[in-house]
mmCIF file of C-alpha atoms in Angstrom:
data_model
loop_
_atom_site.group_PDB
_atom_site.id
_atom_site.type_symbol
_atom_site.label_atom_id
_atom_site.label_comp_id
_atom_site.label_asym_id
_atom_site.label_seq_id
_atom_site.Cartn_x
_atom_site.Cartn_y
_atom_site.Cartn_z
ATOM 1 C CA MET N 1 149.276 130.188 -32.042
ATOM 2 C CA THR N 2 146.095 128.561 -29.792
ATOM 3 C CA ILE N 3 143.210 130.251 -28.825
ATOM 4 C CA ASN N 4 141.052 128.571 -26.659
ATOM 5 C CA ALA N 5 137.393 128.526 -26.865
ATOM 6 C CA PRO N 6 135.937 130.724 -24.072
ATOM 7 C CA SER N 7 133.539 128.518 -21.398
ATOM 8 C CA SER N 8 130.154 128.180 -20.889
ATOM 9 C CA ALA N 9 130.515 130.084 -17.723
ATOM 10 C CA ALA N 10 131.831 132.937 -20.048
ATOM 11 C CA THR N 11 129.737 133.059 -22.799
ATOM 12 C CA ALA N 12 127.055 133.298 -20.541
ATOM 13 C CA THR N 13 128.318 136.236 -18.744
ATOM 14 C CA ALA N 14 129.094 137.675 -22.291
ATOM 15 C CA VAL N 15 125.532 137.242 -23.165
ATOM 16 C CA ALA N 16 124.004 138.837 -19.600
ATOM 17 C CA ALA N 17 126.329 141.729 -20.190
ATOM 18 C CA THR N 18 124.787 142.266 -24.327
ATOM 19 C CA GLN N 19 121.976 141.901 -23.008
ATOM 20 C CA THR N 20 121.538 144.754 -20.243
ATOM 21 C CA LYS N 21 124.337 146.827 -22.217
ATOM 22 C CA PRO N 22 122.385 150.334 -23.271
ATOM 23 C CA ALA N 23 120.346 150.671 -26.966
ATOM 24 C CA PHE N 24 122.873 153.805 -27.981
ATOM 25 C CA SER N 25 125.981 151.455 -27.228
ATOM 26 C CA PRO N 26 126.862 149.107 -30.106
ATOM 27 C CA ASP N 27 126.283 152.639 -32.289
ATOM 28 C CA PHE N 28 129.243 153.829 -29.957
ATOM 29 C CA ASN N 29 131.405 150.909 -31.123
ATOM 30 C CA MET N 30 130.371 151.632 -34.208
ATOM 31 C CA PHE N 31 131.194 155.258 -34.485
ATOM 32 C CA LEU N 32 134.200 154.109 -32.140
ATOM 33 C CA LYS N 33 135.173 151.521 -35.640
ATOM 34 C CA LEU N 34 134.827 154.406 -38.242
ATOM 35 C CA LEU N 35 136.586 157.117 -36.696
ATOM 36 C CA THR N 36 139.897 154.518 -36.370
ATOM 37 C CA THR N 37 139.313 153.008 -39.710
ATOM 38 C CA GLN N 38 139.147 157.067 -40.751
ATOM 39 C CA MET N 39 142.470 157.941 -39.157
ATOM 40 C CA GLN N 40 143.902 154.850 -40.917
ATOM 41 C CA ASN N 41 143.470 156.062 -44.484
ATOM 42 C CA GLN N 42 143.774 159.640 -44.215
ATOM 43 C CA ASN N 43 145.759 161.336 -46.715
ATOM 44 C CA PRO N 44 149.241 161.751 -44.356
ATOM 45 C CA LEU N 45 149.936 164.930 -46.571
ATOM 46 C CA ASP N 46 146.606 166.308 -45.407
ATOM 47 C CA PRO N 47 145.552 164.867 -41.536
ATOM 48 C CA MET N 48 142.824 165.650 -40.437
ATOM 49 C CA ASP N 49 142.746 167.553 -37.298
ATOM 50 C CA THR N 50 142.550 165.697 -33.775
ATOM 51 C CA ALA N 51 140.876 168.793 -31.645
ATOM 52 C CA GLN N 52 137.682 166.939 -33.834
ATOM 53 C CA TYR N 53 138.191 163.694 -33.516
ATOM 54 C CA THR N 54 138.457 164.626 -29.178
ATOM 55 C CA SER N 55 135.107 166.938 -29.834
ATOM 56 C CA GLN N 56 133.320 163.806 -31.502
ATOM 57 C CA LEU N 57 134.201 161.273 -29.253
ATOM 58 C CA VAL N 58 133.357 164.129 -25.677
ATOM 59 C CA GLN N 59 129.778 164.320 -27.501
ATOM 60 C CA TYR N 60 129.122 160.967 -27.906
ATOM 61 C CA SER N 61 130.391 160.116 -24.883
ATOM 62 C CA GLN N 62 127.902 162.710 -23.412
ATOM 63 C CA VAL N 63 125.491 161.406 -25.443
ATOM 64 C CA GLU N 64 125.939 157.437 -24.374
ATOM 65 C CA GLN N 65 125.526 158.943 -20.358
ATOM 66 C CA SER N 66 122.511 160.673 -20.248
ATOM 67 C CA MET N 67 120.293 157.561 -22.343
ATOM 68 C CA GLN N 68 121.841 155.661 -19.471
ATOM 69 C CA GLN N 69 120.804 158.283 -16.840
ATOM 70 C CA THR N 70 116.955 157.935 -18.838
ATOM 71 C CA GLY N 71 117.446 154.353 -18.278
ATOM 72 C CA LEU N 72 117.609 155.109 -14.930
ATOM 73 C CA LEU N 73 115.512 157.375 -14.356
ATOM 74 C CA LYS N 74 112.747 155.162 -16.217
ATOM 75 C CA ASP N 75 113.952 152.372 -13.146
ATOM 76 C CA VAL N 76 112.990 154.675 -10.772
ATOM 77 C CA LEU N 77 109.707 155.751 -11.851
ATOM 78 C CA ALA N 78 109.240 152.356 -12.315
ATOM 79 C CA ARG N 79 109.775 151.492 -8.388
ATOM 80 C CA LEU N 80 107.238 154.056 -7.405
ATOM 81 C CA SER N 81 104.333 153.166 -9.467
ATOM 82 C CA VAL N 82 104.704 149.736 -8.005
ATOM 83 C CA ASN N 83 104.835 151.388 -4.564
ATOM 84 C CA ASP N 84 102.063 153.926 -5.565
ATOM 85 C CA MET N 85 99.509 150.494 -6.673
ATOM 86 C CA THR N 86 100.817 148.945 -3.171
ATOM 87 C CA GLN N 87 99.253 151.995 -1.332
ATOM 88 C CA MET N 88 96.356 152.218 -3.356
ATOM 89 C CA THR N 89 95.230 148.384 -2.682
ATOM 90 C CA GLY N 90 93.626 150.065 0.737
ATOM 91 C CA LEU N 91 91.037 151.400 -2.450
ATOM 92 C CA ILE N 92 89.567 147.476 -2.958
ATOM 93 C CA GLY N 93 86.004 146.840 -1.898
ATOM 94 C CA ARG N 94 85.843 150.472 -0.473
ATOM 95 C CA GLU N 95 83.057 153.136 -2.932
ATOM 96 C CA VAL N 96 84.381 155.853 -4.591
ATOM 97 C CA GLU N 97 82.663 158.462 -6.466
ATOM 98 C CA MET N 98 84.511 159.443 -10.072
ATOM 99 C CA SER N 99 84.432 163.153 -11.708
ATOM 100 C CA SER N 100 83.096 160.960 -14.854
ATOM 101 C CA PRO N 101 80.009 160.467 -15.326
ATOM 102 C CA ALA N 102 80.314 156.890 -16.690
ATOM 103 C CA THR N 103 80.860 153.878 -14.290
ATOM 104 C CA GLY N 104 80.259 150.501 -14.916
ATOM 105 C CA LEU N 105 77.605 147.455 -14.690
ATOM 106 C CA THR N 106 78.538 143.808 -13.830
ATOM 107 C CA ALA N 107 76.592 140.973 -14.292
ATOM 108 C CA GLY N 108 73.221 141.158 -11.885
ATOM 109 C CA GLY N 109 74.532 144.049 -10.679
ATOM 110 C CA SER N 110 73.563 147.926 -10.337
ATOM 111 C CA SER N 111 74.822 151.490 -11.423
ATOM 112 C CA ALA N 112 74.524 154.440 -9.215
ATOM 113 C CA TRP N 113 75.781 158.068 -9.858
ATOM 114 C CA ALA N 114 75.383 160.816 -7.954
ATOM 115 C CA TRP N 115 74.319 163.897 -9.512
ATOM 116 C CA SER N 116 74.304 167.751 -8.150
ATOM 117 C CA LEU N 117 72.236 170.836 -9.944
ATOM 118 C CA PRO N 118 73.331 174.761 -9.715
ATOM 119 C CA HIS N 119 69.624 175.270 -8.302
ATOM 120 C CA SER N 120 66.133 173.598 -7.709
ATOM 121 C CA ALA N 121 64.143 172.763 -10.456
ATOM 122 C CA ALA N 122 61.143 172.232 -12.144
ATOM 123 C CA ALA N 123 61.740 168.906 -13.799
ATOM 124 C CA ILE N 124 65.100 166.571 -14.350
ATOM 125 C CA ARG N 125 65.123 163.606 -16.434
ATOM 126 C CA GLY N 126 67.218 161.579 -17.117
ATOM 127 C CA GLU N 127 68.558 158.394 -19.547
ATOM 128 C CA VAL N 128 71.138 156.112 -19.109
ATOM 129 C CA VAL N 129 72.914 155.683 -22.012
ATOM 130 C CA ASP N 130 75.565 152.422 -22.936
ATOM 131 C CA ARG N 131 79.054 153.251 -24.959
ATOM 132 C CA SER N 132 77.617 153.583 -28.680
ATOM 133 C CA GLY N 133 75.180 156.577 -26.956
ATOM 134 C CA ARG N 134 71.823 154.093 -26.927
ATOM 135 C CA ILE N 135 69.377 155.082 -24.337
ATOM 136 C CA VAL N 136 69.145 152.094 -22.626
ATOM 137 C CA ALA N 137 66.822 153.220 -19.755
ATOM 138 C CA THR N 138 64.742 156.473 -18.645
ATOM 139 C CA ALA N 139 63.859 157.636 -15.451
ATOM 140 C CA THR N 140 62.195 161.273 -13.435
ATOM 141 C CA LEU N 141 64.480 161.953 -10.855
ATOM 142 C CA ASP N 142 62.783 163.823 -7.994
ATOM 143 C CA PRO N 143 63.604 167.926 -8.274
ATOM 144 C CA ALA N 144 63.036 168.791 -4.906
ATOM 145 C CA SER N 145 66.260 168.825 -4.093
ATOM 146 C CA THR N 146 69.628 170.239 -5.584
ATOM 147 C CA SER N 147 71.376 167.102 -5.621
ATOM 148 C CA GLY N 148 71.083 163.100 -5.052
ATOM 149 C CA ARG N 149 72.107 159.816 -6.015
ATOM 150 C CA PHE N 150 70.152 157.386 -8.528
ATOM 151 C CA THR N 151 70.732 154.128 -9.066
ATOM 152 C CA TRP N 152 70.052 152.112 -11.728
ATOM 153 C CA ASP N 153 68.875 148.516 -11.309
ATOM 154 C CA GLY N 154 70.498 147.453 -15.027
ATOM 155 C CA LYS N 155 66.936 146.739 -16.600
ATOM 156 C CA SER N 156 66.326 148.103 -19.999
ATOM 157 C CA ALA N 157 63.362 149.826 -20.814
ATOM 158 C CA ASP N 158 61.910 146.795 -22.193
ATOM 159 C CA GLY N 159 62.868 144.902 -19.329
ATOM 160 C CA ASN N 160 65.535 142.556 -20.234
ATOM 161 C CA THR N 161 68.610 142.575 -18.545
ATOM 162 C CA ALA N 162 71.504 145.368 -19.445
ATOM 163 C CA ALA N 163 75.061 143.748 -21.052
ATOM 164 C CA PRO N 164 77.581 144.626 -18.485
ATOM 165 C CA GLY N 165 80.175 147.101 -19.609
ATOM 166 C CA ALA N 166 80.150 151.186 -18.951
ATOM 167 C CA TYR N 167 77.031 153.328 -18.911
ATOM 168 C CA THR N 168 76.833 157.202 -18.628
ATOM 169 C CA LEU N 169 73.582 158.942 -16.798
ATOM 170 C CA ARG N 170 72.685 161.925 -19.072
ATOM 171 C CA LEU N 171 70.275 164.256 -17.067
ATOM 172 C CA THR N 172 67.950 167.138 -18.654
ATOM 173 C CA ALA N 173 67.495 169.678 -16.019
ATOM 174 C CA THR N 174 64.955 172.468 -16.148
ATOM 175 C CA ASP N 175 63.623 175.406 -14.404
ATOM 176 C CA ALA N 176 60.001 176.839 -13.961
ATOM 177 C CA THR N 177 60.637 179.255 -16.619
ATOM 178 C CA GLY N 178 61.544 175.826 -19.427
ATOM 179 C CA ASN N 179 65.737 177.466 -19.270
ATOM 180 C CA SER N 180 68.305 174.278 -19.158
ATOM 181 C CA LEU N 181 70.380 173.916 -15.970
ATOM 182 C CA PRO N 182 73.490 172.624 -16.166
ATOM 183 C CA ALA N 183 74.151 169.247 -13.998
ATOM 184 C CA THR N 184 76.924 167.661 -12.934
ATOM 185 C CA VAL N 185 77.552 164.314 -12.937
ATOM 186 C CA HIS N 186 79.568 161.501 -11.345
ATOM 187 C CA GLY N 187 80.051 158.127 -11.390
ATOM 188 C CA VAL N 188 79.932 155.746 -8.144
ATOM 189 C CA GLY N 189 80.984 151.794 -7.610
ATOM 190 C CA LEU N 190 83.194 149.652 -5.738
ATOM 191 C CA VAL N 191 86.516 149.380 -6.404
ATOM 192 C CA THR N 192 87.524 145.854 -7.925
ATOM 193 C CA GLU N 193 91.409 146.045 -8.546
ATOM 194 C CA ILE N 194 94.359 148.479 -9.259
ATOM 195 C CA LEU N 195 95.760 148.135 -13.156
ATOM 196 C CA ALA N 196 98.693 150.104 -13.908
ATOM 197 C CA GLY N 197 98.334 152.084 -17.325
ATOM 198 C CA PRO N 198 100.285 153.588 -19.828
ATOM 199 C CA GLY N 199 103.515 155.682 -18.556
ATOM 200 C CA GLY N 200 102.723 154.094 -15.210
ATOM 201 C CA ALA N 201 99.331 156.052 -14.350
ATOM 202 C CA LEU N 202 97.452 154.428 -12.236
ATOM 203 C CA LEU N 203 93.753 153.023 -12.911
ATOM 204 C CA LEU N 204 90.814 151.790 -11.014
ATOM 205 C CA GLY N 205 88.837 148.917 -11.930
ATOM 206 C CA VAL N 206 84.978 149.601 -10.942
ATOM 207 C CA GLY N 207 82.544 147.674 -11.925
ATOM 208 C CA GLY N 208 84.442 146.191 -14.569
ATOM 209 C CA VAL N 209 85.075 149.429 -16.075
ATOM 210 C CA THR N 210 88.870 150.853 -15.855
ATOM 211 C CA ILE N 211 89.042 154.524 -14.645
ATOM 212 C CA PRO N 212 92.161 156.849 -13.830
ATOM 213 C CA ALA N 213 92.915 157.399 -10.698
ATOM 214 C CA THR N 214 93.270 161.229 -10.754
ATOM 215 C CA ALA N 215 89.567 160.751 -11.452
ATOM 216 C CA LEU N 216 89.095 160.579 -7.481
ATOM 217 C CA VAL N 217 86.377 162.749 -6.206
ATOM 218 C CA ARG N 218 85.275 161.037 -3.163
ATOM 219 C CA VAL N 219 85.872 157.759 -1.051
ATOM 220 C CA SER N 220 83.479 156.429 1.384
ATOM 221 C CA ALA N 221 83.764 152.941 3.784
#
């Protein structure tokens, strides 16, 4: 008997089919081989119950179908993520306010924050803090209003230009009796890019740092 070698086209087709198979297929085929071997070597005087074979085959088939459905679901979610990213490109170049007190500083740029207090304060002190928690700059804010905007020019306390990166505004507010007031601080910046994060989550590039799209609280022109 002569066995013909497969053509290159057939080989390429076989390789492509192997690559597109779900990860569970090799295990399922191995199970079938083991099952066949078991049937061939069983004791003919005490054969195994065929109902057990059928039950095992059905279970493995259901698991393989479930894994195929999971793969299809992941593909659908990936496409939805791409569509969401495409729709969010309209945010590029627009100013956003985030629920996080951190924002980014680019080379030669500035950073801004929006802040608010439950009621008027007697004194408000602001501290710009870097990633390591080091105070880079300080400022005294006007306590006449319960909300406002603070813009930092990127200069440190010694007059040098701070390095690009993420910075946080920390507010300390006190009333006339010296009691502390809880302050809400939101980072503000321009969106420069849209990114796909882990699990398909969308991220916004703002001032050289990335934030989750779910952190948006305001978008302006």
